[in-house]
C-alpha cells in the first residue's frame, strides 16, 4: 500500500504519481500548492445539441489540467478535490479558463507540474512512497501435485521455486497418497524455511484450491513453529504462478499489509501507555506538549491519528506538527482512526510522541 512515483523529471518540474491508500491523499495535499498545474482524468457530462436539462447527456472521461487554487481532503480520507482554473482541456468542452474541480481517490493517477520543486514538497512525496512500502510477503500456491513459491515486494513478483510431487498417487491407494503428501510437505517446508531465513518476509501466504493448503499450513506450523505467526491461508484456483498473481490481484497482500500495520500500531500504542503509566518523562501526548517537544528537537517519533490528519478543522495544526517533524528529523506514523489503536490515540488528543530527552509541557 504505497504511493508510486511513475515519472520524475525535476528539470521540467514534472512528477507523476499513482495513489494507493488514503494516506497518499494527505501527502499529496501537503505537496500541492496554489499555482501548481495538476493533470488528471475526470468525467464531464456531454450534452448533444438541443438537450438543455442539467442531467441530460452522458458522462465521458476526459483529461484536464488545472491551475490549482485550493485542495480539499474529505474528512474520512476517502477522496480529495483539487479546485482551480482549467488551463488545458479538449476544445469541444469549451471550459478553458473556467473554474473546475478534479476528484482523486486511491487508484487515481495524476501529474503535478511546478516551476520549482522545493525540498519539503519533494521529500513529502518521496517519503510517502517510502513510508508505506508494501511488506515483503512469501506466497506459496499449491495443490496435491505441485507448488509455486514467489516473493512479493513492493510492485515486484519474483518467482523463487517450482516443485512437483514425485508422482500422483492412485486415488484408491490412501497409504501411497499419504506417503507422497508427507514427502512433498517435508521438501516444500524445508524450502520455505530456507527462503524465510534468506528474505525475512513479514508474512507467509499459503494459497490453493480445496483443503490441501490447510493441511500443508498445519504441517508447516508443526515443523517450523517459528514461522507460525507469519502464516496466512487463502484461496487460489491454481498452484502455478498464475495462482500467485491471483492472490496479489485479489488484494490478499494488501490485506496482510493492513493487518501488519494495525499490529505495529497496536504495539506502539501499548508501549506508549506502558511508559506513561510508569511516569516516564520520555513520552508526550496532546498537540501542545508534542509541539513543544518538537520545537526543542526532542521528538524521536510521533504517532498521529488519521482523524487529526484529515479533519479540515485540524489540518493546519497537523501540517504544523509534520513540518516540525521534517525540520527536526523526527519520524512520524499515521494511525488509522477506524482501528482500535487509532481510537485509543484519538482519546489521547490525536497525537503522541516518544522523546529523546524530557521536555516539560509549557503552561
Short mmCIF file of C-alpha atoms in Angstrom, two decimals:
data_model
loop_
_atom_site.label_atom_id
_atom_site.label_comp_id
_atom_site.label_asym_id
_atom_site.label_seq_id
_atom_site.Cartn_x
_atom_site.Cartn_y
_atom_site.Cartn_z
CA UNK A 1 0.00 0.00 0.00
CA UNK A 2 2.15 2.78 -1.27
CA UNK A 3 2.10 5.83 -3.47
CA UNK A 4 4.05 5.09 -6.60
CA UNK A 5 6.17 7.65 -8.44
CA UNK A 6 5.61 6.86 -12.13
CA UNK A 7 7.60 9.67 -13.71
CA UNK A 8 10.07 12.16 -12.31
CA UNK A 9 11.60 14.96 -14.37
CA UNK A 10 12.57 17.72 -11.97
CA UNK A 11 14.31 19.74 -14.70
CA UNK A 12 10.87 20.23 -16.24
CA UNK A 13 9.21 20.35 -12.81
CA UNK A 14 7.13 17.25 -13.52
CA UNK A 15 6.21 14.45 -11.13
CA UNK A 16 3.59 11.79 -11.96
CA UNK A 17 2.21 9.58 -9.19
CA UNK A 18 -0.33 6.82 -8.67
CA UNK A 19 -2.21 6.83 -5.37
CA UNK A 20 -2.77 3.65 -3.40
CA UNK A 21 -4.15 4.31 0.08
CA UNK A 22 -5.94 7.14 1.89
CA UNK A 23 -2.67 8.34 3.47
CA UNK A 24 -1.48 9.24 -0.02
CA UNK A 25 -4.22 11.86 -0.28
CA UNK A 26 -2.77 13.69 2.69
CA UNK A 27 0.79 13.53 1.41
CA UNK A 28 -0.42 14.88 -1.90
CA UNK A 29 -2.44 17.70 -0.37
CA UNK A 30 0.64 18.65 1.62
CA UNK A 31 2.78 18.86 -1.53
CA UNK A 32 0.35 20.53 -3.97
CA UNK A 33 0.37 24.33 -3.69
CA UNK A 34 -1.68 27.13 -5.30
CA UNK A 35 -0.27 27.88 -8.75
CA UNK A 36 0.80 24.29 -9.44
CA UNK A 37 -0.56 22.56 -12.54
CA UNK A 38 -2.29 19.22 -11.95
CA UNK A 39 -3.26 16.93 -14.82
CA UNK A 40 -5.64 14.01 -14.24
CA UNK A 41 -8.53 12.07 -15.71
CA UNK A 42 -12.02 13.13 -14.71
CA UNK A 43 -15.52 12.97 -16.20
CA UNK A 44 -17.65 15.67 -17.78
CA UNK A 45 -21.25 15.50 -18.92
CA UNK A 46 -21.55 15.69 -22.70
CA UNK A 47 -24.83 17.21 -23.90
CA UNK A 48 -25.87 16.72 -27.52
CA UNK A 49 -27.31 19.81 -29.18
CA UNK A 50 -30.87 20.53 -28.19
CA UNK A 51 -30.66 18.98 -24.71
CA UNK A 52 -30.98 21.63 -22.02
CA UNK A 53 -31.71 19.64 -18.84
CA UNK A 54 -28.81 19.77 -16.34
CA UNK A 55 -28.79 15.97 -16.00
CA UNK A 56 -29.06 15.29 -19.73
CA UNK A 57 -26.28 13.64 -21.70
CA UNK A 58 -23.73 11.06 -20.65
CA UNK A 59 -20.60 11.48 -18.58
CA UNK A 60 -17.45 10.91 -20.59
CA UNK A 61 -13.84 10.58 -19.37
CA UNK A 62 -11.54 13.49 -20.21
CA UNK A 63 -8.06 14.66 -19.24
CA UNK A 64 -7.88 18.13 -17.71
CA UNK A 65 -5.08 20.34 -16.45
CA UNK A 66 -5.96 22.73 -13.64
CA UNK A 67 -4.00 25.62 -12.21
CA UNK A 68 -4.53 24.87 -8.54
CA UNK A 69 -6.30 27.32 -6.27
CA UNK A 70 -7.33 25.04 -3.42
CA UNK A 71 -7.10 21.42 -2.24
CA UNK A 72 -9.73 19.78 -0.03
CA UNK A 73 -9.33 16.35 1.58
CA UNK A 74 -12.52 14.56 2.60
CA UNK A 75 -12.64 14.20 6.40
CA UNK A 76 -12.89 10.40 6.05
CA UNK A 77 -9.75 10.28 3.93
CA UNK A 78 -11.64 8.66 1.04
CA UNK A 79 -11.10 11.30 -1.63
CA UNK A 80 -9.61 14.69 -2.39
CA UNK A 81 -10.88 17.59 -4.52
CA UNK A 82 -8.46 19.78 -6.43
CA UNK A 83 -10.06 23.09 -7.36
CA UNK A 84 -8.74 25.59 -9.85
CA UNK A 85 -8.85 27.12 -13.31
CA UNK A 86 -8.80 24.91 -16.41
CA UNK A 87 -5.60 25.52 -18.40
CA UNK A 88 -5.76 22.55 -20.78
CA UNK A 89 -8.85 20.62 -21.90
CA UNK A 90 -10.40 19.20 -25.09
CA UNK A 91 -11.66 22.11 -27.20
CA UNK A 92 -15.15 20.64 -27.58
CA UNK A 93 -15.71 21.07 -23.83
CA UNK A 94 -15.40 24.85 -24.04
CA UNK A 95 -14.18 25.16 -20.44
CA UNK A 96 -10.73 26.68 -20.99
CA UNK A 97 -10.18 29.37 -18.36
CA UNK A 98 -13.20 28.34 -16.32
CA UNK A 99 -13.24 27.08 -12.74
CA UNK A 100 -13.47 23.33 -12.31
CA UNK A 101 -12.55 20.59 -9.86
CA UNK A 102 -10.95 17.18 -10.14
CA UNK A 103 -11.69 14.47 -7.60
CA UNK A 104 -8.94 11.95 -6.89
CA UNK A 105 -9.02 8.84 -4.72
CA UNK A 106 -6.89 5.75 -4.08
CA UNK A 107 -6.21 4.27 -7.52
CA UNK A 108 -6.05 7.66 -9.26
CA UNK A 109 -3.08 8.74 -11.33
CA UNK A 110 -2.08 12.38 -11.76
CA UNK A 111 0.79 14.59 -12.87
CA UNK A 112 1.96 17.61 -10.85
CA UNK A 113 3.92 20.39 -12.56
CA UNK A 114 5.72 23.07 -10.56
CA UNK A 115 8.03 25.88 -11.56
CA UNK A 116 10.30 24.61 -8.81
CA UNK A 117 10.01 21.60 -6.51
CA UNK A 118 11.17 22.80 -3.10
CA UNK A 119 12.91 20.32 -0.83
CA UNK A 120 9.97 20.00 1.57
CA UNK A 121 7.36 19.22 -1.11
CA UNK A 122 9.66 16.75 -2.84
CA UNK A 123 10.55 15.00 0.39
CA UNK A 124 6.88 14.67 1.31
CA UNK A 125 6.17 12.80 -1.94
CA UNK A 126 9.28 10.63 -1.70
CA UNK A 127 8.61 9.92 1.96
CA UNK A 128 5.05 8.90 1.10
CA UNK A 129 6.45 6.36 -1.33
CA UNK A 130 8.90 5.04 1.25
CA UNK A 131 6.79 5.21 4.41
CA UNK A 132 4.01 2.98 3.11
CA UNK A 133 6.08 0.36 1.42
CA UNK A 134 4.30 -2.91 0.82
CA UNK A 135 5.65 -5.65 3.07
CA UNK A 136 7.75 -8.46 1.68
CA UNK A 137 5.48 -11.49 1.50
CA UNK A 138 6.27 -15.10 0.61
CA UNK A 139 3.40 -16.69 -1.34
CA UNK A 140 3.05 -20.44 -1.83
CA UNK A 141 0.43 -21.62 -4.33
CA UNK A 142 -0.02 -25.39 -4.11
CA UNK A 143 -2.22 -28.41 -4.70
CA UNK A 144 -1.54 -32.14 -4.34
CA UNK A 145 0.63 -32.21 -7.49
CA UNK A 146 2.78 -29.09 -7.48
CA UNK A 147 3.72 -25.88 -5.73
CA UNK A 148 4.96 -22.48 -6.83
CA UNK A 149 6.73 -20.11 -4.44
CA UNK A 150 7.30 -16.42 -5.09
CA UNK A 151 8.26 -13.35 -3.10
CA UNK A 152 6.16 -10.21 -3.46
CA UNK A 153 7.82 -6.96 -2.53
CA UNK A 154 6.54 -3.52 -3.42
CA UNK A 155 5.44 -3.78 -7.09
CA UNK A 156 7.50 -6.82 -7.98
CA UNK A 157 6.73 -10.55 -8.04
CA UNK A 158 9.86 -12.71 -8.00
CA UNK A 159 9.39 -16.45 -8.70
CA UNK A 160 11.58 -18.47 -6.36
CA UNK A 161 10.83 -22.20 -6.73
CA UNK A 162 8.53 -24.53 -8.65
CA UNK A 163 8.17 -28.01 -7.19
CA UNK A 164 6.28 -31.11 -8.32
CA UNK A 165 5.30 -34.10 -6.22
CA UNK A 166 7.30 -37.20 -7.22
CA UNK A 167 4.19 -38.79 -8.70
CA UNK A 168 0.48 -38.57 -8.23
CA UNK A 169 -0.81 -41.37 -6.03
CA UNK A 170 -3.55 -43.72 -7.20
CA UNK A 171 -6.73 -42.34 -5.70
CA UNK A 172 -7.52 -45.86 -4.45
CA UNK A 173 -4.26 -46.06 -2.52
CA UNK A 174 -4.67 -43.86 0.53
CA UNK A 175 -1.41 -45.08 2.04
CA UNK A 176 0.58 -44.16 -1.07
CA UNK A 177 -1.17 -40.80 -1.19
CA UNK A 178 -0.30 -40.17 2.45
CA UNK A 179 3.37 -41.07 1.95
CA UNK A 180 3.73 -38.81 -1.07
CA UNK A 181 1.96 -35.95 0.72
CA UNK A 182 4.36 -36.22 3.66
CA UNK A 183 7.40 -36.28 1.37
CA UNK A 184 6.04 -33.36 -0.64
CA UNK A 185 5.18 -31.42 2.51
CA UNK A 186 8.60 -32.06 4.06
CA UNK A 187 10.54 -30.97 0.98
CA UNK A 188 8.35 -27.91 0.50
CA UNK A 189 8.59 -26.94 4.18
CA UNK A 190 12.38 -27.10 4.12
CA UNK A 191 12.48 -24.88 1.04
CA UNK A 192 10.12 -22.35 2.64
CA UNK A 193 12.14 -22.27 5.85
CA UNK A 194 15.31 -21.51 3.87
CA UNK A 195 13.51 -18.76 1.93
CA UNK A 196 12.17 -17.25 5.17
CA UNK A 197 15.71 -17.19 6.60
CA UNK A 198 17.02 -15.60 3.40
CA UNK A 199 14.32 -12.98 2.76
CA UNK A 200 12.81 -12.37 6.24
CA UNK A 201 9.27 -11.85 4.90
CA UNK A 202 6.67 -10.22 7.12
CA UNK A 203 4.11 -12.87 6.14
CA UNK A 204 3.89 -16.32 4.55
CA UNK A 205 0.71 -16.78 2.50
CA UNK A 206 -0.33 -20.36 1.73
CA UNK A 207 -2.82 -20.46 -1.14
CA UNK A 208 -4.51 -23.06 -3.29
CA UNK A 209 -7.72 -24.88 -4.17
CA UNK A 210 -9.52 -27.26 -1.81
CA UNK A 211 -8.37 -28.35 1.63
CA UNK A 212 -4.78 -29.22 0.69
CA UNK A 213 -3.50 -25.76 1.65
CA UNK A 214 -4.89 -26.12 5.21
CA UNK A 215 -3.16 -29.48 5.62
CA UNK A 216 0.13 -28.04 4.44
CA UNK A 217 -0.20 -24.94 6.65
CA UNK A 218 -0.73 -27.26 9.64
CA UNK A 219 2.36 -29.28 8.67
CA UNK A 220 4.45 -26.12 8.26
CA UNK A 221 3.31 -24.79 11.64
CA UNK A 222 4.11 -28.06 13.43
CA UNK A 223 7.57 -28.48 11.90
CA UNK A 224 8.63 -24.82 11.91
CA UNK A 225 6.74 -23.18 14.80
CA UNK A 226 8.87 -20.03 14.50
CA UNK A 227 7.08 -19.33 11.19
CA UNK A 228 3.60 -19.99 12.59
CA UNK A 229 2.76 -16.37 13.42
CA UNK A 230 3.53 -15.31 9.84
CA UNK A 231 1.25 -17.85 8.12
CA UNK A 232 -1.98 -16.81 6.39
CA UNK A 233 -4.18 -19.28 4.46
CA UNK A 234 -6.20 -18.05 1.45
CA UNK A 235 -7.95 -19.50 -1.60
CA UNK A 236 -6.44 -19.68 -5.09
CA UNK A 237 -7.59 -21.65 -8.12
CA UNK A 238 -4.12 -22.64 -9.32
CA UNK A 239 -0.83 -23.96 -7.95
CA UNK A 240 1.14 -22.19 -10.68
CA UNK A 241 2.49 -18.65 -10.90
CA UNK A 242 -0.97 -17.54 -12.03
CA UNK A 243 -2.19 -18.61 -8.59
CA UNK A 244 0.37 -16.28 -7.01
CA UNK A 245 -0.83 -13.40 -9.20
CA UNK A 246 -4.41 -14.28 -8.32
CA UNK A 247 -3.57 -13.79 -4.63
CA UNK A 248 -1.98 -10.43 -5.46
CA UNK A 249 -4.81 -9.18 -7.70
CA UNK A 250 -7.49 -10.17 -5.20
CA UNK A 251 -5.92 -7.86 -2.64
CA UNK A 252 -4.75 -10.54 -0.20
CA UNK A 253 -1.28 -8.99 0.05
CA UNK A 254 -2.85 -5.58 0.74
CA UNK A 255 -4.98 -7.18 3.45
CA UNK A 256 -1.87 -8.71 5.02
CA UNK A 257 -0.20 -5.28 4.86
CA UNK A 258 -3.15 -3.71 6.67
CA UNK A 259 -3.07 -6.42 9.36
CA UNK A 260 0.65 -5.92 9.87
CA UNK A 261 0.23 -2.15 10.00
CA UNK A 262 -2.52 -2.38 12.64
CA UNK A 263 -0.42 -4.85 14.63
CA UNK A 264 2.54 -2.45 14.58
CA UNK A 265 0.28 0.45 15.61
CA UNK A 266 -1.14 -1.59 18.49
CA UNK A 267 2.34 -2.44 19.78
CA UNK A 268 3.44 1.19 19.64
CA UNK A 269 0.32 2.42 21.46
CA UNK A 270 0.75 -0.34 24.04
CA UNK A 271 4.37 0.74 24.61
CA UNK A 272 3.32 4.38 24.92
CA UNK A 273 0.64 3.56 27.51
CA UNK A 274 3.08 1.37 29.46
CA UNK A 275 5.68 4.16 29.52
CA UNK A 276 3.03 6.69 30.51
CA UNK A 277 1.75 4.53 33.37
CA UNK A 278 5.30 4.24 34.73
CA UNK A 279 5.60 8.01 34.85
CA UNK A 280 8.20 8.13 32.09
CA UNK A 281 9.25 11.64 31.06
CA UNK A 282 10.20 10.37 27.62
CA UNK A 283 6.64 10.44 26.28
CA UNK A 284 4.30 13.31 25.41
CA UNK A 285 0.68 13.47 24.33
CA UNK A 286 -1.67 16.13 23.05
CA UNK A 287 -0.86 18.72 20.38
CA UNK A 288 0.54 21.35 22.78
CA UNK A 289 3.02 19.07 24.55
CA UNK A 290 4.08 17.38 21.32
CA UNK A 291 4.53 20.75 19.56
CA UNK A 292 6.73 21.98 22.42
CA UNK A 293 8.82 18.81 22.33
CA UNK A 294 9.21 19.11 18.56
CA UNK A 295 10.31 22.74 18.85
CA UNK A 296 13.16 21.60 21.13
CA UNK A 297 14.15 18.80 18.76
CA UNK A 298 13.30 16.28 21.47
CA UNK A 299 10.97 14.02 19.49
CA UNK A 300 12.13 10.70 18.14
CA UNK A 301 8.77 9.50 16.75
CA UNK A 302 5.21 10.80 16.74
CA UNK A 303 2.01 8.84 16.18
CA UNK A 304 -0.77 10.96 14.71
CA UNK A 305 -4.32 9.76 14.05
CA UNK A 306 -5.86 9.81 10.58
CA UNK A 307 -8.81 11.71 12.04
CA UNK A 308 -6.48 14.52 13.07
CA UNK A 309 -4.73 14.47 9.70
CA UNK A 310 -7.84 14.51 7.51
CA UNK A 311 -10.16 16.68 9.62
CA UNK A 312 -10.28 20.08 7.89
CA UNK A 313 -10.58 21.83 11.27
CA UNK A 314 -7.28 20.33 12.43
CA UNK A 315 -5.48 20.46 9.10
CA UNK A 316 -3.29 23.49 9.88
CA UNK A 317 -2.28 22.00 13.23
CA UNK A 318 -1.37 18.60 11.80
CA UNK A 319 0.55 20.29 8.98
CA UNK A 320 2.48 22.35 11.52
CA UNK A 321 3.39 19.23 13.50
CA UNK A 322 4.56 17.34 10.42
CA UNK A 323 6.58 20.32 9.19
CA UNK A 324 8.30 20.37 12.59
CA UNK A 325 8.99 16.65 12.18
CA UNK A 326 10.67 17.43 8.87
CA UNK A 327 12.78 20.22 10.37
CA UNK A 328 13.87 18.22 13.43
CA UNK A 329 14.29 14.85 11.67
CA UNK A 330 11.61 13.21 13.78
CA UNK A 331 9.88 10.12 12.42
CA UNK A 332 6.10 10.07 12.18
CA UNK A 333 3.44 7.44 11.62
CA UNK A 334 -0.23 7.96 10.75
CA UNK A 335 -2.57 5.59 12.63
CA UNK A 336 -5.99 4.74 11.18
CA UNK A 337 -8.69 6.14 13.49
CA UNK A 338 -11.06 3.32 12.46
CA UNK A 339 -8.86 0.76 14.22
CA UNK A 340 -8.64 0.09 17.95
CA UNK A 341 -5.15 1.64 18.34
CA UNK A 342 -6.39 4.65 16.36
CA UNK A 343 -9.35 5.10 18.69
CA UNK A 344 -7.04 4.97 21.71
CA UNK A 345 -4.80 7.55 20.04
CA UNK A 346 -7.76 9.87 19.41
CA UNK A 347 -8.70 9.60 23.09
CA UNK A 348 -5.20 10.91 23.90
CA UNK A 349 -5.67 14.01 21.76
CA UNK A 350 -4.86 12.50 18.37
CA UNK A 351 -1.08 12.71 18.69
CA UNK A 352 1.56 11.21 21.00
CA UNK A 353 5.35 11.22 20.91
CA UNK A 354 8.33 9.20 22.06
CA UNK A 355 11.08 11.59 23.17
CA UNK A 356 14.87 11.59 23.00
CA UNK A 357 15.06 13.67 26.19
CA UNK A 358 12.48 15.08 28.64
CA UNK A 359 10.67 18.33 27.84
CA UNK A 360 8.18 19.94 30.19
CA UNK A 361 4.81 20.98 28.78
CA UNK A 362 4.51 24.75 28.65
CA UNK A 363 1.57 26.19 30.57
#
